[in-house]
Coordinates of N, CA and C in Angstrom, one line a residue:
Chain Q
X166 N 99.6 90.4 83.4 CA 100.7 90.1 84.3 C 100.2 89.5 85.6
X167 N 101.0 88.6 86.2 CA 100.6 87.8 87.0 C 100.6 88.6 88.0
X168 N 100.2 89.0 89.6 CA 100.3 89.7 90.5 C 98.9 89.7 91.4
X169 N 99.1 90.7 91.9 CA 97.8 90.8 93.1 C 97.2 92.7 92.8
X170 N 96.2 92.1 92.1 CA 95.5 93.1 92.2 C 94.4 93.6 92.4
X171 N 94.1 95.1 93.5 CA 93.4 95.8 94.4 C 92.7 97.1 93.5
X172 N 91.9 96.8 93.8 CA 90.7 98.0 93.7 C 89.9 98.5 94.7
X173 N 89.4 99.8 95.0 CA 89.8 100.5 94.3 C 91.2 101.3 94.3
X174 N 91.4 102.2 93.4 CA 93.1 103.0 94.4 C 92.9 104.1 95.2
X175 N 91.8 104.7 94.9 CA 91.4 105.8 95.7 C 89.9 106.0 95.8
X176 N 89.7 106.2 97.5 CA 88.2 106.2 98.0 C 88.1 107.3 99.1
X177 N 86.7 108.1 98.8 CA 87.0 109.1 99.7 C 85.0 108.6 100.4
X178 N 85.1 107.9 101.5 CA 83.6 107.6 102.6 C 83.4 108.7 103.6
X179 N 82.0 108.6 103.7 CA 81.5 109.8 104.4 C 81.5 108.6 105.9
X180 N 81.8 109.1 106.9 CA 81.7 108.6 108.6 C 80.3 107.6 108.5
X181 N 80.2 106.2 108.6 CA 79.4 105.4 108.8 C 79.2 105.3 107.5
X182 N 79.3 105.1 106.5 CA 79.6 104.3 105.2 C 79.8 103.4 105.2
X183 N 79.6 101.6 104.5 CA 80.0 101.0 104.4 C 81.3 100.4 103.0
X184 N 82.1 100.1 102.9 CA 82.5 99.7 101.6 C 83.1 98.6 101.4
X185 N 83.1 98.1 100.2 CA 84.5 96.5 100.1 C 85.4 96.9 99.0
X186 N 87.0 96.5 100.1 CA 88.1 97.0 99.5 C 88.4 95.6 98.7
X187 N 88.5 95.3 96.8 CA 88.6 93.8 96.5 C 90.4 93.4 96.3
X188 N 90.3 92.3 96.7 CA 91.9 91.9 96.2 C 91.6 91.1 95.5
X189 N 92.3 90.6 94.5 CA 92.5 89.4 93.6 C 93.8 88.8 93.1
X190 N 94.3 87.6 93.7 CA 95.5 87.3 93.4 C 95.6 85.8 91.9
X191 N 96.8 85.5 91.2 CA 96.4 84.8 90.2 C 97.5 84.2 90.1
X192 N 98.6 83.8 91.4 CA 99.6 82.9 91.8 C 99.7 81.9 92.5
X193 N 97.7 81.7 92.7 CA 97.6 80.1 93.3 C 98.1 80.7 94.8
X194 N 98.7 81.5 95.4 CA 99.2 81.8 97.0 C 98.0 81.1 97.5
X195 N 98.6 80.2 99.1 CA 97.4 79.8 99.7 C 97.2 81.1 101.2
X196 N 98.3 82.0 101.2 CA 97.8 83.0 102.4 C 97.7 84.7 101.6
X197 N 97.1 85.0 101.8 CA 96.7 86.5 101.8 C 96.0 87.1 102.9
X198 N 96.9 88.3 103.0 CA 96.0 89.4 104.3 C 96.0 90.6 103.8
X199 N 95.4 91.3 104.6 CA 95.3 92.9 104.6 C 96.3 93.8 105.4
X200 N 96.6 94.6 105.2 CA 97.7 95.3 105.8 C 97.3 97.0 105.2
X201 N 97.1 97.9 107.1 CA 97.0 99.3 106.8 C 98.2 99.9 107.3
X202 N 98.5 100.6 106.2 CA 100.0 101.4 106.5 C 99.4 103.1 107.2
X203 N 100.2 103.3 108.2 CA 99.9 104.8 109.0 C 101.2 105.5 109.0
X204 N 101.2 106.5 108.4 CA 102.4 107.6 109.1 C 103.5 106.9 111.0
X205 N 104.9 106.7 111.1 CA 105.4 106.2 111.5 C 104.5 104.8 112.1
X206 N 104.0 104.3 111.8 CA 103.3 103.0 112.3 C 103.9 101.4 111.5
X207 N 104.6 101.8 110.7 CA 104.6 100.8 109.2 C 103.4 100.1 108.9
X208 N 103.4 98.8 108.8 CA 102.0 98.4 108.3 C 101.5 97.3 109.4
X209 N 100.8 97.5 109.8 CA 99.7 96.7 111.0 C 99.0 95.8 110.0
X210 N 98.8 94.2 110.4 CA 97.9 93.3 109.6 C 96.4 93.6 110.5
X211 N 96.3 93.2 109.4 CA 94.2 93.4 109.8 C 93.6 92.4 109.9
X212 N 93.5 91.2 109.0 CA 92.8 90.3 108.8 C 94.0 89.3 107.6
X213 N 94.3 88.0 108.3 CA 94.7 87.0 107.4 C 94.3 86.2 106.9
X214 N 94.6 85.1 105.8 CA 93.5 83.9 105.4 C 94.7 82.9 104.8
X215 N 95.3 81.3 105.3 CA 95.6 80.8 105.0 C 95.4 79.8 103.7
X216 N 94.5 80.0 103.2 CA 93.5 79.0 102.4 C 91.7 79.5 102.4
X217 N 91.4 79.3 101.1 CA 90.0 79.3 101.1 C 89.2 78.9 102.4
X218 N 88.2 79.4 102.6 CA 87.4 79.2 104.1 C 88.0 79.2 105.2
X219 N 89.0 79.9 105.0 CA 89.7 80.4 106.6 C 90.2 81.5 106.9
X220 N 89.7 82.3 107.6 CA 90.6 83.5 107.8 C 90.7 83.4 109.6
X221 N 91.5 84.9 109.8 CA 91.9 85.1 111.1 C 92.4 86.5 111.3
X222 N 92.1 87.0 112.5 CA 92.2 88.0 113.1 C 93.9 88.4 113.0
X223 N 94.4 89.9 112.8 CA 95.7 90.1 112.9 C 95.7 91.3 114.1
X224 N 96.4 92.2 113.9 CA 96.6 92.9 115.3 C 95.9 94.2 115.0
X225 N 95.0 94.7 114.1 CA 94.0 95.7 114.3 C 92.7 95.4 113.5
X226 N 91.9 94.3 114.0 CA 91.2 93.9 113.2 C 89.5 94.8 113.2
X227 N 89.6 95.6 114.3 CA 88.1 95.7 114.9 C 87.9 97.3 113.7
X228 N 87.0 96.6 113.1 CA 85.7 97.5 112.2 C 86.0 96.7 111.0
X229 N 86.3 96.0 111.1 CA 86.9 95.3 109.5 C 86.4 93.6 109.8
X230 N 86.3 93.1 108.2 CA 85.1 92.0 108.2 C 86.0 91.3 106.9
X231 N 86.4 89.8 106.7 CA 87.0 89.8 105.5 C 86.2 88.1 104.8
X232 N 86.5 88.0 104.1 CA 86.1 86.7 103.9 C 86.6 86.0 102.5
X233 N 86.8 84.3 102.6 CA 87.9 84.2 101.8 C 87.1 82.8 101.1
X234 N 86.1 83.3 99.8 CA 85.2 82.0 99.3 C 86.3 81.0 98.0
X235 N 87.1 82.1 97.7 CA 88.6 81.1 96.5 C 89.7 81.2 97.2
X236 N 90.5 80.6 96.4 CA 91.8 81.0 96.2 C 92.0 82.2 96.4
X237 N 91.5 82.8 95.1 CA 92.0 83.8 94.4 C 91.5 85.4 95.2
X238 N 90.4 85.5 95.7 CA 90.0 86.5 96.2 C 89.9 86.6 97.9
X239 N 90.1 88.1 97.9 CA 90.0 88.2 99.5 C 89.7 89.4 99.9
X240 N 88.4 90.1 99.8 CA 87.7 91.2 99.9 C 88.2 91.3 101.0
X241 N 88.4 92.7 101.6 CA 87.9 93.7 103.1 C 86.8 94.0 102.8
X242 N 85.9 94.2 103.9 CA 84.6 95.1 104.4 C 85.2 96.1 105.6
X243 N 85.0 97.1 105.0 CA 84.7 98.2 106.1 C 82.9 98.6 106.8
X244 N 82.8 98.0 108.0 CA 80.7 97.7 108.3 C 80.3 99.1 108.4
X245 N 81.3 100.3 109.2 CA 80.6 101.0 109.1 C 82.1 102.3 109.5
X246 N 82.3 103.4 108.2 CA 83.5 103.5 108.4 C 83.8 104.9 109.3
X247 N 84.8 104.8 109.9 CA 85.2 106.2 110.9 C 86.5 106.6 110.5
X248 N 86.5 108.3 110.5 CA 87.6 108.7 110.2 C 88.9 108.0 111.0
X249 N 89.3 107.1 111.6 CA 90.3 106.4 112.1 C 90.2 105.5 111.0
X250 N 90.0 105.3 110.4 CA 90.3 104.0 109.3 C 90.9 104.8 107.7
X251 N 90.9 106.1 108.1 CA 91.6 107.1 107.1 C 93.2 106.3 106.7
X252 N 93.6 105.6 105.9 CA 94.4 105.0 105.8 C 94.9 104.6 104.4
X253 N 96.0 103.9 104.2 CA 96.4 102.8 102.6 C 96.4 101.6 103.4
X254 N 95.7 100.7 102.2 CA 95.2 99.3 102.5 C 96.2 99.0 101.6
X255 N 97.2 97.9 102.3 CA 97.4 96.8 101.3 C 96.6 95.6 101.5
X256 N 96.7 95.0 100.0 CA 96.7 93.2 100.2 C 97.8 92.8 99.7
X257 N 98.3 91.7 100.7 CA 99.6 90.9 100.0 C 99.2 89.9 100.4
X258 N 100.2 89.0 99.3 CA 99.8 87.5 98.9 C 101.0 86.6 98.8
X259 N 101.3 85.3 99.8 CA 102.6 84.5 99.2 C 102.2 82.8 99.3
X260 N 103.0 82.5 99.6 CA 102.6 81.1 99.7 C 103.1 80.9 101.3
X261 N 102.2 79.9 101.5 CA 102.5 79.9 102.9 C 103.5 80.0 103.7
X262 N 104.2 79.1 103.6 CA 105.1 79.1 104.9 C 106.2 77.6 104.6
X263 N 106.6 77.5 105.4 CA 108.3 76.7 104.9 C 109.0 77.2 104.7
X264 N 110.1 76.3 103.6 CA 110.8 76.7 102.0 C 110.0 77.8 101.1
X265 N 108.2 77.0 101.2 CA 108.3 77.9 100.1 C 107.4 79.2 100.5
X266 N 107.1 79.7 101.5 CA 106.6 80.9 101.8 C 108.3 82.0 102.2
X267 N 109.2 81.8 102.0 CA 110.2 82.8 101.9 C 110.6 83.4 101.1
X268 N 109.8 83.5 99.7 CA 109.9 84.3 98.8 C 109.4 85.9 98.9
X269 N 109.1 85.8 100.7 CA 108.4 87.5 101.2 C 107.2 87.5 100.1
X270 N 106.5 88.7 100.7 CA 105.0 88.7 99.9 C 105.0 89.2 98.6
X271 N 103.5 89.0 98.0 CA 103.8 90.1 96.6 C 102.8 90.7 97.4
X272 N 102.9 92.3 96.7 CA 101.6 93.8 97.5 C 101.1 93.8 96.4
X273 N 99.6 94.1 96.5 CA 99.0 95.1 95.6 C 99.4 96.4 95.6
X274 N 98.7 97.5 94.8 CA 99.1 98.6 94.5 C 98.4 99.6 96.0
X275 N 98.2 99.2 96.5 CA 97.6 100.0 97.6 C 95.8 100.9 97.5
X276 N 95.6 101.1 98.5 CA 94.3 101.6 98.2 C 94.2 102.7 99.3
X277 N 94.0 104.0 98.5 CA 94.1 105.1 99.8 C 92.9 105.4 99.7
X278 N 92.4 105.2 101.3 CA 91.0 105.7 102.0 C 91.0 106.9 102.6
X279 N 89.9 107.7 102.8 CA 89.6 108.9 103.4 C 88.1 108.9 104.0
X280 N 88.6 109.1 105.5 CA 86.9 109.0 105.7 C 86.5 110.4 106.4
X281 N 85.6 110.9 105.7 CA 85.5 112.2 106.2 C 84.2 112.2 106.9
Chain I
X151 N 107.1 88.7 121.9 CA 106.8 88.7 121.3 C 108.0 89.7 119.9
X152 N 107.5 89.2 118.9 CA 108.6 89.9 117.7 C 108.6 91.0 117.7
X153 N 109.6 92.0 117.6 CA 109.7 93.3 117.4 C 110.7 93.8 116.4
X154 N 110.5 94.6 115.3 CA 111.2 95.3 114.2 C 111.5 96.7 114.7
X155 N 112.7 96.9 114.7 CA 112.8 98.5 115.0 C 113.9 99.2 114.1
X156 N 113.4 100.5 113.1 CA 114.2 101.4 112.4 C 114.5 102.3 113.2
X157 N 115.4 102.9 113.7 CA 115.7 103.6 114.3 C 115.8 105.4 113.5
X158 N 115.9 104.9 112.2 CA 115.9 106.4 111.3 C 115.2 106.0 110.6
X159 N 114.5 107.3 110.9 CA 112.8 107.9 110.1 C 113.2 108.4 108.5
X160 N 114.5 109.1 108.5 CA 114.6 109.8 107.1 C 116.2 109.6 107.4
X161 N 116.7 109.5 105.9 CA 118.1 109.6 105.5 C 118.2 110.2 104.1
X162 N 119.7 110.6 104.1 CA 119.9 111.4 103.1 C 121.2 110.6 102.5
X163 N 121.5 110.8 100.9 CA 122.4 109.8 100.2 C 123.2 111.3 99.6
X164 N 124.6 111.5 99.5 CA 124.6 112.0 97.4 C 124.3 111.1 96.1
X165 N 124.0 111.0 95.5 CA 123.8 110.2 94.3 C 125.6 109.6 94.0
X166 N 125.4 108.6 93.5 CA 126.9 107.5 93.4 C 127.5 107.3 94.7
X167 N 127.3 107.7 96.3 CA 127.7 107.4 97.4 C 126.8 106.5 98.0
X168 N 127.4 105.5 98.9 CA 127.1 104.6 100.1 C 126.0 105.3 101.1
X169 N 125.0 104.5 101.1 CA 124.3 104.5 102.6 C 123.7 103.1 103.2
X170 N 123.8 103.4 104.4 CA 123.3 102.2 105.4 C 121.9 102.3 106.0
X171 N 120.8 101.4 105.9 CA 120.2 101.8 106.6 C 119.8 100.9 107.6
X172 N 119.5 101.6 108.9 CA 119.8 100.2 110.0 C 118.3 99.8 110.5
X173 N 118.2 98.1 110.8 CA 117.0 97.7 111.4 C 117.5 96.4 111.9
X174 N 117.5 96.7 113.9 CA 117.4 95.4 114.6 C 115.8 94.8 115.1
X175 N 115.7 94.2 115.5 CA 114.8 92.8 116.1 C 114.6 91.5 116.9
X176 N 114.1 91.7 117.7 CA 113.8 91.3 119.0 C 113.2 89.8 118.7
X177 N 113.5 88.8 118.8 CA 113.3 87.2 118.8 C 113.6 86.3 119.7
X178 N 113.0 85.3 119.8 CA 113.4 84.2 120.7 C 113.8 83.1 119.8
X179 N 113.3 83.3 118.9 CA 113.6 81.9 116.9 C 114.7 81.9 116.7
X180 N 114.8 80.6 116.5 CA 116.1 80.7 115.8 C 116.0 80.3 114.4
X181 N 115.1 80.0 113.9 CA 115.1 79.9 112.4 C 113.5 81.3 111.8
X182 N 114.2 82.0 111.3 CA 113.6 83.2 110.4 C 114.5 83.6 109.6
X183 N 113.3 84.4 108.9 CA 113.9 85.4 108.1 C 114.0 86.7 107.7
X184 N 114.5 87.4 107.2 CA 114.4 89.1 107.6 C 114.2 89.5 105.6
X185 N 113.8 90.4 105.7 CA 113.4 91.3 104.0 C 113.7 92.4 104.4
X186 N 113.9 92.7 103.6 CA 113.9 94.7 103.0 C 112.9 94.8 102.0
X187 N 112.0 95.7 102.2 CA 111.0 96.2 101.1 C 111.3 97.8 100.5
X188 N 111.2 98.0 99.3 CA 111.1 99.2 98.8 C 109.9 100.0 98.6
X189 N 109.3 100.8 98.9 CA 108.5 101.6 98.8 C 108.4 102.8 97.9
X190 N 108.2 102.4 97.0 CA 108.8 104.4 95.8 C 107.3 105.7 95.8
X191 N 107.3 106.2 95.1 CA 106.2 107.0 95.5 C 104.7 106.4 94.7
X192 N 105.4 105.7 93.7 CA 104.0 105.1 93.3 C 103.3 104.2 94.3
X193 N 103.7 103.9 95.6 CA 103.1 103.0 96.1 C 103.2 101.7 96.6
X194 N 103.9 101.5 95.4 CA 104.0 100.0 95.6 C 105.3 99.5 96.0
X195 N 104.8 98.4 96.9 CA 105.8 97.4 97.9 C 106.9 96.9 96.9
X196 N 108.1 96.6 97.2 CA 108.8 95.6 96.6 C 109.8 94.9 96.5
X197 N 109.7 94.3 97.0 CA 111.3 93.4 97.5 C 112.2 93.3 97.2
X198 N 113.3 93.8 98.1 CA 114.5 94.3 98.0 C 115.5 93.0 97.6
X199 N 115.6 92.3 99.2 CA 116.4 91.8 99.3 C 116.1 90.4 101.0
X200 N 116.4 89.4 100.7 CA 116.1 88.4 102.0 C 117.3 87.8 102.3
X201 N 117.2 87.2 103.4 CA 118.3 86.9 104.6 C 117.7 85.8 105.3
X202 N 118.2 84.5 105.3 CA 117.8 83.0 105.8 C 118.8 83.1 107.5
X203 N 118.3 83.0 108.0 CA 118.8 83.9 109.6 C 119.8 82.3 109.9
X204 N 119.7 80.8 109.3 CA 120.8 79.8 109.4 C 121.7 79.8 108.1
X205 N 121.9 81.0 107.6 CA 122.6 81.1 106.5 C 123.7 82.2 107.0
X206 N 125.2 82.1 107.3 CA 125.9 82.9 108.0 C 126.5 84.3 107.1
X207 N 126.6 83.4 105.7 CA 126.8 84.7 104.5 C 125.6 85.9 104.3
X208 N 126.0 86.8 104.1 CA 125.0 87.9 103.9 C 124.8 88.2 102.6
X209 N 123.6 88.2 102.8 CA 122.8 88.3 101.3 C 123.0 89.1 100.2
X210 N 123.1 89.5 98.3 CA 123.4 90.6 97.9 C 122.9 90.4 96.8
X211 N 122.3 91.1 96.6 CA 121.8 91.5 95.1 C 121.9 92.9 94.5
X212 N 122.9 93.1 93.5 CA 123.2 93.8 92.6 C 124.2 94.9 93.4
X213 N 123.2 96.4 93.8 CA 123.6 97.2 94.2 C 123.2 97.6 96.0
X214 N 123.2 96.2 96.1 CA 122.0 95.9 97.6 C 122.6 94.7 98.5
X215 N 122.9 95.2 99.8 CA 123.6 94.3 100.4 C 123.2 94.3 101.9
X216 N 123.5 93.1 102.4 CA 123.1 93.1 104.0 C 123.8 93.5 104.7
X217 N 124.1 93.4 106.3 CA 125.2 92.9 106.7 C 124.1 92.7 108.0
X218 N 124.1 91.1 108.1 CA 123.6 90.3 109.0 C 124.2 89.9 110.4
X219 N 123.7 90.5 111.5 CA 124.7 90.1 112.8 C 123.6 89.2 113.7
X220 N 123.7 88.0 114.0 CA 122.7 87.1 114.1 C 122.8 87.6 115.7
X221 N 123.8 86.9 116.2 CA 124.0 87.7 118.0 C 123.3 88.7 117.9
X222 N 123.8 89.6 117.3 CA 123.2 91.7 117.9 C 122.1 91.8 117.2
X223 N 121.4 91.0 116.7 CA 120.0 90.6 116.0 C 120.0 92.1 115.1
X224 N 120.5 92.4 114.5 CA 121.1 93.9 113.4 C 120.9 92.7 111.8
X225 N 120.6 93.6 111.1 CA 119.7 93.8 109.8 C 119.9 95.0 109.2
X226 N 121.1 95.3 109.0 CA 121.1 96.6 108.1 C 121.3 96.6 106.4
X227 N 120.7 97.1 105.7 CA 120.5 97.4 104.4 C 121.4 98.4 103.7
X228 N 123.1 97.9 103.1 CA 123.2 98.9 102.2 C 123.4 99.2 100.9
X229 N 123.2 100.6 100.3 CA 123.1 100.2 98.7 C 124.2 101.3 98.3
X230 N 124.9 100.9 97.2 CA 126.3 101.1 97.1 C 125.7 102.2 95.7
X231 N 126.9 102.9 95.5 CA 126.4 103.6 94.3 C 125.0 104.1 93.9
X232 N 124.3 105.1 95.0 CA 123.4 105.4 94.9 C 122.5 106.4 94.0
X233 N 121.3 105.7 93.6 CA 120.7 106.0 92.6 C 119.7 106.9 93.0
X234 N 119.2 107.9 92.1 CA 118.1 108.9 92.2 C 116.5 108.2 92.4
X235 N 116.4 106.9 91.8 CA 115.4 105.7 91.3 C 115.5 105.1 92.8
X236 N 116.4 105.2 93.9 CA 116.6 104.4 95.2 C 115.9 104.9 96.1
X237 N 115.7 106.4 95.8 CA 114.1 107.0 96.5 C 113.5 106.7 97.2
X238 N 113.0 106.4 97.9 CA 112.2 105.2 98.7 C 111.7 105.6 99.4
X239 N 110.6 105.0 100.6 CA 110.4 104.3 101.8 C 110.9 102.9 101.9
X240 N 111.9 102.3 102.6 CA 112.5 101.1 103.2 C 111.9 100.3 104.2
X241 N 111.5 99.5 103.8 CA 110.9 99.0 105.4 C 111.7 97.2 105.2
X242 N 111.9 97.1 106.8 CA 112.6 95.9 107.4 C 111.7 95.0 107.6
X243 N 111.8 93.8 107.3 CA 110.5 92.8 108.1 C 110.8 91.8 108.4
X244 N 110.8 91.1 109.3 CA 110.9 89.4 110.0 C 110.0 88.9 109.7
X245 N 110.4 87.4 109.1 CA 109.2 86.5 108.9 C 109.3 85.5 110.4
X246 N 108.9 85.3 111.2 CA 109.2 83.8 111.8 C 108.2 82.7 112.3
X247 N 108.0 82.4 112.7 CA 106.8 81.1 112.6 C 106.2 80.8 114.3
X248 N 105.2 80.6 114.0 CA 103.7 80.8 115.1 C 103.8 79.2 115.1
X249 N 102.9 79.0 116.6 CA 102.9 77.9 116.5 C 101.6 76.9 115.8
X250 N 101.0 77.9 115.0 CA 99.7 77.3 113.8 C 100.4 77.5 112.7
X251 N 101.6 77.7 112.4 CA 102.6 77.5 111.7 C 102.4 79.0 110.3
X252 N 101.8 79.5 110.8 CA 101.4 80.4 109.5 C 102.3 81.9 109.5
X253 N 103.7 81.9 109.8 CA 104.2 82.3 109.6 C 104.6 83.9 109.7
X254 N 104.0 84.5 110.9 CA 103.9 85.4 110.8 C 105.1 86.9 110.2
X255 N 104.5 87.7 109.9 CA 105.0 89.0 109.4 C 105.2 89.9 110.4
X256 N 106.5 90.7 110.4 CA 106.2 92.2 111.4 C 107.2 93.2 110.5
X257 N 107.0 94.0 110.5 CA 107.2 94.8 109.6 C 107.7 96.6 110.7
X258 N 109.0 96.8 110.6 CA 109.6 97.8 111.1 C 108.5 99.2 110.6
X259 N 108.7 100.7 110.9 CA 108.0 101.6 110.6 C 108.6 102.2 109.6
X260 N 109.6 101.7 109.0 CA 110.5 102.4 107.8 C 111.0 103.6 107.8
X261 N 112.0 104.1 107.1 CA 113.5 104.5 106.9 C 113.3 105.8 105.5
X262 N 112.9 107.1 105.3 CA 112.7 107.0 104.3 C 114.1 107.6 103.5
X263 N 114.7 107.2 102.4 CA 116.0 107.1 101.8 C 115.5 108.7 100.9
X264 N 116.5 109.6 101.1 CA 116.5 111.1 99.8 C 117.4 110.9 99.2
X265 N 117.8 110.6 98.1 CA 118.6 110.7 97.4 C 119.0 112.1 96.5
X266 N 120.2 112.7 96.9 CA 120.7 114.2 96.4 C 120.9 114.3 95.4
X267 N 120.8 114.8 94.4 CA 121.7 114.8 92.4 C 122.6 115.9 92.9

């Protein structure tokens, strides 16, 4: 089935751990970001990428590393992880923007972190 | 800058009765657009319902409806004959556009819906 999908669904890092959270989408979308959802916070962007070889900073980007070599893929790196990044990762994916990025995003299934 | 605000954290339904759930936002755009996302307990995101902010009719799909007040910048979500399956976390979001054109997202802190049997 066509969609955006995240691995892993559940991760439990020890404080200064490194890991890569993977997304993979297979609808041709040219933007995908990351988005961590917190108890009353809804979901803060982290890191965006309108097209292969481009990303950009969103509104909580610091400890997080992304990089966007296709289409199709758009890994997070967490460099070194702290219990403040105890969180669910989305990746969502749409088409850009106009007419035809109003079809709102598609989400992966989420990815719950724990950093102890 | 854009702002999303739910003002209710949690609501409560009886099953086959009406609820509303309310989300205004703060803009200077005049062309955006507003979503409703569903949230169930598996996790996953999923779209409710969208609202073209130069489209004066309010949006509706099925058992899911707007009521769009462009002035009072209000965005409320309601779903008529409510279901046990309507469960949710709700979240409100504005799309509207940057001037690198990439369309930014903001996304309200969500609403969560109990539905009563």
């Amino acid at each position: 089935n066509a969609g955006v999908t995240q691995t892993p669904k559940f991760q439990v890092l020890k404080t200064g751990q490194s890991m890569t959270l993977q997304c993979a989408q297979d609808m041709n979308h040219e933007y995908m970001s990351w988005y961590r959802q917190d108890p009353g916070m809804g979901l803060r962007l982290i890191h965006y990428s309108v097209g292969a070889g481009i990303t950009d900073q969103g509104e909580v980007p610091n400890g997080y590393n992304v990089s966007r070599s296709t289409t199709e893929d758009f890994p997070l790196r967490l460099l070194s992880a702290a219990p403040s990044q105890t969180s669910v990762y989305f990746c969502a994916s749409r088409l850009t923007g106009g007419k035809e990025g109003t079809d709102g995003y598609t989400f992966g299934s989420g990815t719950r972190l724990t950093v102890v | 800058a854009q702002t999303v605000t739910q003002s209710q954290p949690e609501m409560s339904v009886q099953e086959a009765e009406t609820v509303t759930l309310s989300c205004t936002y703060d803009t200077s755009e005049s062309d955006y657009y507003l979503f409703w996302y569903k949230q169930p307990p598996s996790r996953q995101m999923i779209l409710v319902i969208r609202q073209e902010a130069y489209k004066q009719q309010n949006a509706t799909e099925n058992r899911f409806s707007v009521n769009f007040q462009k002035a009072a910048k209000s965005f409320s979500l309601k779903i008529s004959d409510s279901q046990l399956g309507d469960a949710a976390m709700y979240f409100c979001a504005y799309r509207g556009s940057t001037t690198s054109g990439t369309y930014k997202y903001i996304f309200g802190t969500g609403t969560r819906l109990k539905v009563l049997a």
